[in-house]
PDB file of C-alpha atoms in Angstrom:
ATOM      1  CA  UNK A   1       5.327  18.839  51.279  1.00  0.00           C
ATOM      2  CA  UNK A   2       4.776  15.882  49.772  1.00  0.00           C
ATOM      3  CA  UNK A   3       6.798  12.531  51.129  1.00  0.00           C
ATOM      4  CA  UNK A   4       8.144   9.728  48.880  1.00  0.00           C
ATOM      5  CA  UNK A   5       8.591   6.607  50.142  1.00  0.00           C
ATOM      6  CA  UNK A   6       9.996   2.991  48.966  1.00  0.00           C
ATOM      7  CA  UNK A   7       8.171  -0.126  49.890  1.00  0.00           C
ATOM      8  CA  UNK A   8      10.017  -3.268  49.327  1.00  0.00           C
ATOM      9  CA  UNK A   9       8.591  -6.596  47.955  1.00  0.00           C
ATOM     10  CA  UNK A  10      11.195  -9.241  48.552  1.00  0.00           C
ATOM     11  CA  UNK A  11      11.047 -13.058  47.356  1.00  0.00           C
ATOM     12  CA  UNK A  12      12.531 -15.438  45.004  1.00  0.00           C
ATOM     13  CA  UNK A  13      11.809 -14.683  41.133  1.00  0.00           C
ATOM     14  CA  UNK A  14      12.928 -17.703  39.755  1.00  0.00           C
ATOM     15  CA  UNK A  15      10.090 -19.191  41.379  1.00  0.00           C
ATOM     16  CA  UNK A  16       7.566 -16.900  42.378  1.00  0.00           C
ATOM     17  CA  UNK A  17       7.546 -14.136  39.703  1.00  0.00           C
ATOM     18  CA  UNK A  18       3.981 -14.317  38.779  1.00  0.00           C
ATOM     19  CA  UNK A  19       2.882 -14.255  42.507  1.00  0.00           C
ATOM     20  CA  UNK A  20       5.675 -11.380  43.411  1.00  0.00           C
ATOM     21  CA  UNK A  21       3.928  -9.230  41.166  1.00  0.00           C
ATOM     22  CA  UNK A  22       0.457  -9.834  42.038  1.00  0.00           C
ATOM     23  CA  UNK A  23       1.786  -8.756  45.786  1.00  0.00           C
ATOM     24  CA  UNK A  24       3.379  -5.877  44.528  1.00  0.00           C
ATOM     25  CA  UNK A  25       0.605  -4.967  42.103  1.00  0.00           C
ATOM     26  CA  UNK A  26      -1.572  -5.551  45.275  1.00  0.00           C
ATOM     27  CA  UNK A  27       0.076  -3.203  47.229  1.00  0.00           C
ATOM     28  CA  UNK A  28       0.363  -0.698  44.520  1.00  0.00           C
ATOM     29  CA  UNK A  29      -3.504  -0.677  44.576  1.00  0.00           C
ATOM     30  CA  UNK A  30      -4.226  -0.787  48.145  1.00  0.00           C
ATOM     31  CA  UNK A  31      -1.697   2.107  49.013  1.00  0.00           C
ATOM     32  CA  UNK A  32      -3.610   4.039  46.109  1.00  0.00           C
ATOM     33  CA  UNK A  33      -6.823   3.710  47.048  1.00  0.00           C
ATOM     34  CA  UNK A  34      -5.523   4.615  51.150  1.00  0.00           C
ATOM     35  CA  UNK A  35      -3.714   7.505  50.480  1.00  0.00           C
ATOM     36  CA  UNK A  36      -5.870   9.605  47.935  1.00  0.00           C
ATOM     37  CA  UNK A  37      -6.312  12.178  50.740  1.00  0.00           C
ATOM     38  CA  UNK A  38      -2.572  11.608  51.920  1.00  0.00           C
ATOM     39  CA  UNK A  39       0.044  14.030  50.557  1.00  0.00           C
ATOM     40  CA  UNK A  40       2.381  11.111  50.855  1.00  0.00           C
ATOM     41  CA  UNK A  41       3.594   9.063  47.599  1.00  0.00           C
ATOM     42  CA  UNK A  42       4.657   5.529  47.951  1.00  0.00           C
ATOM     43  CA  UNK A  43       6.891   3.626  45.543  1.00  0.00           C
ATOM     44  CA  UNK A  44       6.788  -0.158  45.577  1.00  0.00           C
ATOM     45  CA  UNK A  45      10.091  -1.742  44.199  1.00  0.00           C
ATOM     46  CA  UNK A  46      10.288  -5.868  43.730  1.00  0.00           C
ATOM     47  CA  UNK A  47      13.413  -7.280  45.195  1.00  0.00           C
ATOM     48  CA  UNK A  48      14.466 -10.490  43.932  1.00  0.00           C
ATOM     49  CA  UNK A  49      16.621 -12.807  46.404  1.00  0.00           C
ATOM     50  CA  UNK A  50      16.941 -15.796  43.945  1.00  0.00           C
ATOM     51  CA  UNK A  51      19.806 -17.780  43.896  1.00  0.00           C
ATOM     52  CA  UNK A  52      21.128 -16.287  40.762  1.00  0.00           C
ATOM     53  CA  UNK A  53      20.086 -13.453  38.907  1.00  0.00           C
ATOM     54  CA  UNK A  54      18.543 -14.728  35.823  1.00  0.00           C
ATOM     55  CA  UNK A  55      15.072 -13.706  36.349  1.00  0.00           C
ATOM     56  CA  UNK A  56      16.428 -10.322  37.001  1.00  0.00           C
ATOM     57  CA  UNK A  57      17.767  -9.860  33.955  1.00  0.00           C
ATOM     58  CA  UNK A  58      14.614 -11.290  32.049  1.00  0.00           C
ATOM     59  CA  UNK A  59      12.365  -8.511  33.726  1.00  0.00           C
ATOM     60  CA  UNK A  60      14.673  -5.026  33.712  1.00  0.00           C
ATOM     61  CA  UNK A  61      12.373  -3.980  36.582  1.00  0.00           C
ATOM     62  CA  UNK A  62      12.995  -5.799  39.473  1.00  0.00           C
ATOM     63  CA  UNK A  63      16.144  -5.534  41.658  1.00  0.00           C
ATOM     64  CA  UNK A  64      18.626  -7.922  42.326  1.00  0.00           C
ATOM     65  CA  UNK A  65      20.117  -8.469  45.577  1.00  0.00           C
ATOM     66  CA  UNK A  66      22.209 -11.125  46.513  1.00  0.00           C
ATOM     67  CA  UNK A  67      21.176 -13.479  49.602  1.00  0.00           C
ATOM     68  CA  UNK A  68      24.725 -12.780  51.208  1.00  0.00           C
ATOM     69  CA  UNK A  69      23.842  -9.311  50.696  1.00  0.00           C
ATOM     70  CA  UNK A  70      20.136  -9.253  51.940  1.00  0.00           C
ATOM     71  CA  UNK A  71      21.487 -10.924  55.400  1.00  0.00           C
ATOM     72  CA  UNK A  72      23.989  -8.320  55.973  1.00  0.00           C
ATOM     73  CA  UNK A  73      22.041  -5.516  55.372  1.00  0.00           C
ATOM     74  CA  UNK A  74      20.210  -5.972  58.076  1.00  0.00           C
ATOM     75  CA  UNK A  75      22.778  -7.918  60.379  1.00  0.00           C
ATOM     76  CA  UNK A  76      23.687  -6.329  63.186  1.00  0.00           C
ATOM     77  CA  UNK A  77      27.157  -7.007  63.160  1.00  0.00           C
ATOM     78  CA  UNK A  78      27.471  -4.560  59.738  1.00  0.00           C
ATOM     79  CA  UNK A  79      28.217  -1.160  60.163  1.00  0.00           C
ATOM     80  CA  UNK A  80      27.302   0.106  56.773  1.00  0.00           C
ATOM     81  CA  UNK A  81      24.936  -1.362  54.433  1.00  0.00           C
ATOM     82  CA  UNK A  82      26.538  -2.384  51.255  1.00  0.00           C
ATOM     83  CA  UNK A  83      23.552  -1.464  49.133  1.00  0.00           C
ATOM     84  CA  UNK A  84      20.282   0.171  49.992  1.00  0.00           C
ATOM     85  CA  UNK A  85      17.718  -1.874  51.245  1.00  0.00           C
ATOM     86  CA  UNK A  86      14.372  -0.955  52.886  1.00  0.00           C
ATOM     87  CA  UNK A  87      14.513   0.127  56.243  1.00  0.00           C
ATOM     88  CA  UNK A  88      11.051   1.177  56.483  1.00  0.00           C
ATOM     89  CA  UNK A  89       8.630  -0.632  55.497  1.00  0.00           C
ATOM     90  CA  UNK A  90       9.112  -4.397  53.799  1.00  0.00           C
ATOM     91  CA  UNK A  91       6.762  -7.491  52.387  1.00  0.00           C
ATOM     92  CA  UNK A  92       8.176 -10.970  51.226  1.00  0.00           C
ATOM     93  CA  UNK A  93       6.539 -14.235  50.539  1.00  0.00           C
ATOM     94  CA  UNK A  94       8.041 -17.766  50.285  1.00  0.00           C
ATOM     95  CA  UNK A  95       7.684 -20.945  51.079  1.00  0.00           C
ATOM     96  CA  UNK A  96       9.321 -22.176  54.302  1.00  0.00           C
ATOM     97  CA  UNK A  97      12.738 -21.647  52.898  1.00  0.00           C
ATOM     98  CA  UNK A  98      12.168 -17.847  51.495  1.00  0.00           C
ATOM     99  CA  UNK A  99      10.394 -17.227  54.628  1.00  0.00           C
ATOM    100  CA  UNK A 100      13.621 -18.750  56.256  1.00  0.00           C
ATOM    101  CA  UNK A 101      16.274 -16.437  54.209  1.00  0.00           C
ATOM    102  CA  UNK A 102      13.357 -13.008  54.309  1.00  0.00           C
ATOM    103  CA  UNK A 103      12.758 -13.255  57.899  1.00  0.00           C
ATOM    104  CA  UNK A 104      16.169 -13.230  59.176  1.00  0.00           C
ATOM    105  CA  UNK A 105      16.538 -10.269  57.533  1.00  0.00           C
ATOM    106  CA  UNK A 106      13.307  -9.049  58.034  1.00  0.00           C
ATOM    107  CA  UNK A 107      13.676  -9.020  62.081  1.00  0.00           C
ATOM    108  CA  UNK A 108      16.276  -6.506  61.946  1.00  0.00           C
ATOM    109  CA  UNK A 109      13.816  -3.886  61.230  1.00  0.00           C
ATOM    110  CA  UNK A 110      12.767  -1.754  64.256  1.00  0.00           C
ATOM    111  CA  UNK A 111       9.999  -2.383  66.317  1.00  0.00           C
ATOM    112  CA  UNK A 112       6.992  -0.474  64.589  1.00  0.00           C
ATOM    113  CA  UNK A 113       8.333  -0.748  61.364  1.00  0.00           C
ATOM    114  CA  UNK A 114       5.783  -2.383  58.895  1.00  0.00           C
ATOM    115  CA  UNK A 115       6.936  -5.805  57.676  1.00  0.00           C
ATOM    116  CA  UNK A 116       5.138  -8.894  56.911  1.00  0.00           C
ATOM    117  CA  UNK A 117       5.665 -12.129  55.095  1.00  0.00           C
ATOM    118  CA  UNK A 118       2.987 -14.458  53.473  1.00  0.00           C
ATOM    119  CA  UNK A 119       4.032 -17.614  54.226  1.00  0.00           C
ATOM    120  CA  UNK A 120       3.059 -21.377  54.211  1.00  0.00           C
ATOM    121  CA  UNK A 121       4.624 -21.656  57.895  1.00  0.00           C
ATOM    122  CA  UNK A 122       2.612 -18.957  59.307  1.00  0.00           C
ATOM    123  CA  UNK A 123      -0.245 -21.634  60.779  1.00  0.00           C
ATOM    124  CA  UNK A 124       3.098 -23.618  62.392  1.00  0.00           C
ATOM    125  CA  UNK A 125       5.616 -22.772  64.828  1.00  0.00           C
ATOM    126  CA  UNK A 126       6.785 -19.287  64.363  1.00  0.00           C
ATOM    127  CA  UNK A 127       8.997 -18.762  66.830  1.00  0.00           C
ATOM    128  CA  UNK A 128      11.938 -19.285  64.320  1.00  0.00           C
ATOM    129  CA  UNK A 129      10.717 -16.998  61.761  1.00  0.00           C
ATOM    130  CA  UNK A 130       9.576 -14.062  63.990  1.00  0.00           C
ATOM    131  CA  UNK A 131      11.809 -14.419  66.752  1.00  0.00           C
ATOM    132  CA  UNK A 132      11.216 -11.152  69.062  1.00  0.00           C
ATOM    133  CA  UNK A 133       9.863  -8.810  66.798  1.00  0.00           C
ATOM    134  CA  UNK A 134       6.925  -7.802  65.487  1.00  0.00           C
ATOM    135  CA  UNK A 135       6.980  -9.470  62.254  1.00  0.00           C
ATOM    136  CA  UNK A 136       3.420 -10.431  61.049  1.00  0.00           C
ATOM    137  CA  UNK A 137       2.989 -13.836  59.640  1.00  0.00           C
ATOM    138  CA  UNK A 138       0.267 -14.013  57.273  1.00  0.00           C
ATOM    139  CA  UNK A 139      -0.874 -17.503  56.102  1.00  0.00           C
ATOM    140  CA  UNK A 140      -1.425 -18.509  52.827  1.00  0.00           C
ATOM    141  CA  UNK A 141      -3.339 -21.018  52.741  1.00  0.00           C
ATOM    142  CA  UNK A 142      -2.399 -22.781  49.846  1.00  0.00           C
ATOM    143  CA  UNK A 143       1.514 -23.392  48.549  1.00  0.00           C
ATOM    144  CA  UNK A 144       2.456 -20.361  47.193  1.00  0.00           C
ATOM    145  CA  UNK A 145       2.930 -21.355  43.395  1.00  0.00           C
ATOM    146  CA  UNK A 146       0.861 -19.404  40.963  1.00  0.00           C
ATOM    147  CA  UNK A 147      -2.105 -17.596  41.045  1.00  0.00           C
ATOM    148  CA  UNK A 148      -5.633 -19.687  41.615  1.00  0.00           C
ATOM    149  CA  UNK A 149      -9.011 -18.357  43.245  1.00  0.00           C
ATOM    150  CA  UNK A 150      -7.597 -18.564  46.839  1.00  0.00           C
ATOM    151  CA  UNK A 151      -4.149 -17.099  46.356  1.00  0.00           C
ATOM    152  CA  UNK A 152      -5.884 -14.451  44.779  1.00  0.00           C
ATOM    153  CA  UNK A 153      -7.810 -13.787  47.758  1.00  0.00           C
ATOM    154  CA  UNK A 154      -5.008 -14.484  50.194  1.00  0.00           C
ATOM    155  CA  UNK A 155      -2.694 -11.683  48.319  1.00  0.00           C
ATOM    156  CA  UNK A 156      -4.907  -9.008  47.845  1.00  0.00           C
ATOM    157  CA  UNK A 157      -5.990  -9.117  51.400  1.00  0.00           C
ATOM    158  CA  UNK A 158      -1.909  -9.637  52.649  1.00  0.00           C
ATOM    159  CA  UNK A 159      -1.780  -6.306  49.965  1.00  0.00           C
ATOM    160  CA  UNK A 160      -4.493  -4.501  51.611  1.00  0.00           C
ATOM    161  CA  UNK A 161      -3.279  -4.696  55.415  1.00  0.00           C
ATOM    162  CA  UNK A 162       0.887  -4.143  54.127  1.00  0.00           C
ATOM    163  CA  UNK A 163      -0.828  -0.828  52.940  1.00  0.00           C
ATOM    164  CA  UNK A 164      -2.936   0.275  55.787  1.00  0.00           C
ATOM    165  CA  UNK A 165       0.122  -0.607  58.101  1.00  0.00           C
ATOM    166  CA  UNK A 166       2.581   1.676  55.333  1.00  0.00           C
ATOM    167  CA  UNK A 167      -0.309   4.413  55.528  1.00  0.00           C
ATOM    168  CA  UNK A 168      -0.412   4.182  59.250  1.00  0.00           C
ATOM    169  CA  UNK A 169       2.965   4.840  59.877  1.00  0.00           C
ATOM    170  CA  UNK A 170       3.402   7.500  57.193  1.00  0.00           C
ATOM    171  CA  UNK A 171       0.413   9.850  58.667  1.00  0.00           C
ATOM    172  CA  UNK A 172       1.763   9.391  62.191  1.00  0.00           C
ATOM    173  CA  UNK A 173       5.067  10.404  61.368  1.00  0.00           C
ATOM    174  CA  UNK A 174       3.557  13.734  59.508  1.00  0.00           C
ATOM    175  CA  UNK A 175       2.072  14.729  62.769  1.00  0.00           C
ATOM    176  CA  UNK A 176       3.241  17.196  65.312  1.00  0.00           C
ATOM    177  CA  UNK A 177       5.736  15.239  68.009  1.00  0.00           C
ATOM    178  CA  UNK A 178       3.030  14.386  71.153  1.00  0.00           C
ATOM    179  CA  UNK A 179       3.327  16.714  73.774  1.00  0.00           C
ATOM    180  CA  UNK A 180       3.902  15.859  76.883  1.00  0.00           C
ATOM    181  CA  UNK A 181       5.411  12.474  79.169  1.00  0.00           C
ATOM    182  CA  UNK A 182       5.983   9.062  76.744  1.00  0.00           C
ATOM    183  CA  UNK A 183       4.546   5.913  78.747  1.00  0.00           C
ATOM    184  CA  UNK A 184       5.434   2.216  78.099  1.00  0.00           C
ATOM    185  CA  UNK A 185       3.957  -0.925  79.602  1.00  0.00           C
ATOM    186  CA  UNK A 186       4.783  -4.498  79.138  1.00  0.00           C
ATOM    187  CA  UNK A 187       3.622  -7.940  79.836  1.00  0.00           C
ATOM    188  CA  UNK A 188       5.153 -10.977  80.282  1.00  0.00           C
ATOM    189  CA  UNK A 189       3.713 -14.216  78.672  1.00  0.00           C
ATOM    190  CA  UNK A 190       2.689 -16.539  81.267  1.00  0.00           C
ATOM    191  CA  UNK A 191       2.581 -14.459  84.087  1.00  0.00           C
ATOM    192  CA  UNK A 192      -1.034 -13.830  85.364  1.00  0.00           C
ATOM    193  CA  UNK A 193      -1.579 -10.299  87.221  1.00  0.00           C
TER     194      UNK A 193
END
């Protein structure tokens, strides 16, 4: 049976189109070229979290999803989610405002969930962005504003491990449930032992 799943690619259009597709059209590849043994099918849908929605309406294939509405989708607070989101698998990019607004939502997601933002503040102090969870950070080297030689690189390689992580997770939930006792283990930064 096969499985069909959504991956979300979430930034701001009205600035980073051009590079919002490139991601997505990253992914697209990457998951293509993963799963051509995998029964499971993978959809990759841009999300655009622009101020406004004029880019939106420009390209009839990207979704538009309010900021308010992005936050509260994943808020805790929220009982119900308003509109459908991903809550499976996610990728953004922005600057360190985008990164900001994705990221808050972006931590809501359960732990093992893939998510990952390519950011200009991934080489700084995180600790606001990813918080407790298991966001991944991926640097972009350059400001993320249009495509050039190392963008390119940076993208397709922040593509590429979105899509081995989305792989991942699909073929280990298509397994059999593990038989037998679950076992957990922890460490605590700082503490030597």
């Amino acid at each position: 049976m096969a499985i069909t799943a959504q991956v979300f690619c979430v930034g701001t259009a009205d600035t980073k189109l051009n590079e919002l597709r490139f991601l997505s059209d990253s992914v697209r590849s990457s998951l293509a070229t993963f799963s051509d043994t995998s029964s499971s099918k993978v959809q990759v849908v841009i999300v655009d979290v622009s101020a406004g929605q004029k880019e939106t309406e420009i390209s009839g294939d990207i979704k538009f999803v309010t900021r308010k509405d992005l936050l509260l989708s994943y808020s805790e607070s929220v009982g119900e989610n308003p509109i459908a989101l991903p809550d499976d698998r996610a990728i953004g990019l922005g600057g360190s405002g985008g990164t900001s607004l994705i990221s808050s939502a972006f931590r809501f997601l359960p732990v093992g969930v893939p998510k990952l933002i390519v950011s200009t503040v991934a080489s700084g102090q995180t600790e606001p962005y990813v918080g407790t969870s298991d966001l991944v950070l991926f640097p972009s080297i350059v400001d993320i504003c249009g495509i050039n030689s190392v963008s390119r690189v940076v993208l397709s390689n922040a593509g590429a491990a979105f899509a081995g992580m989305v792989i991942g997770r699909l073929e280990r939930f298509q397994q059999p449930p593990n038989e037998g006792k679950m076992h957990s283990g922890g460490q605590d930064y700082g503490i030597a032992g």
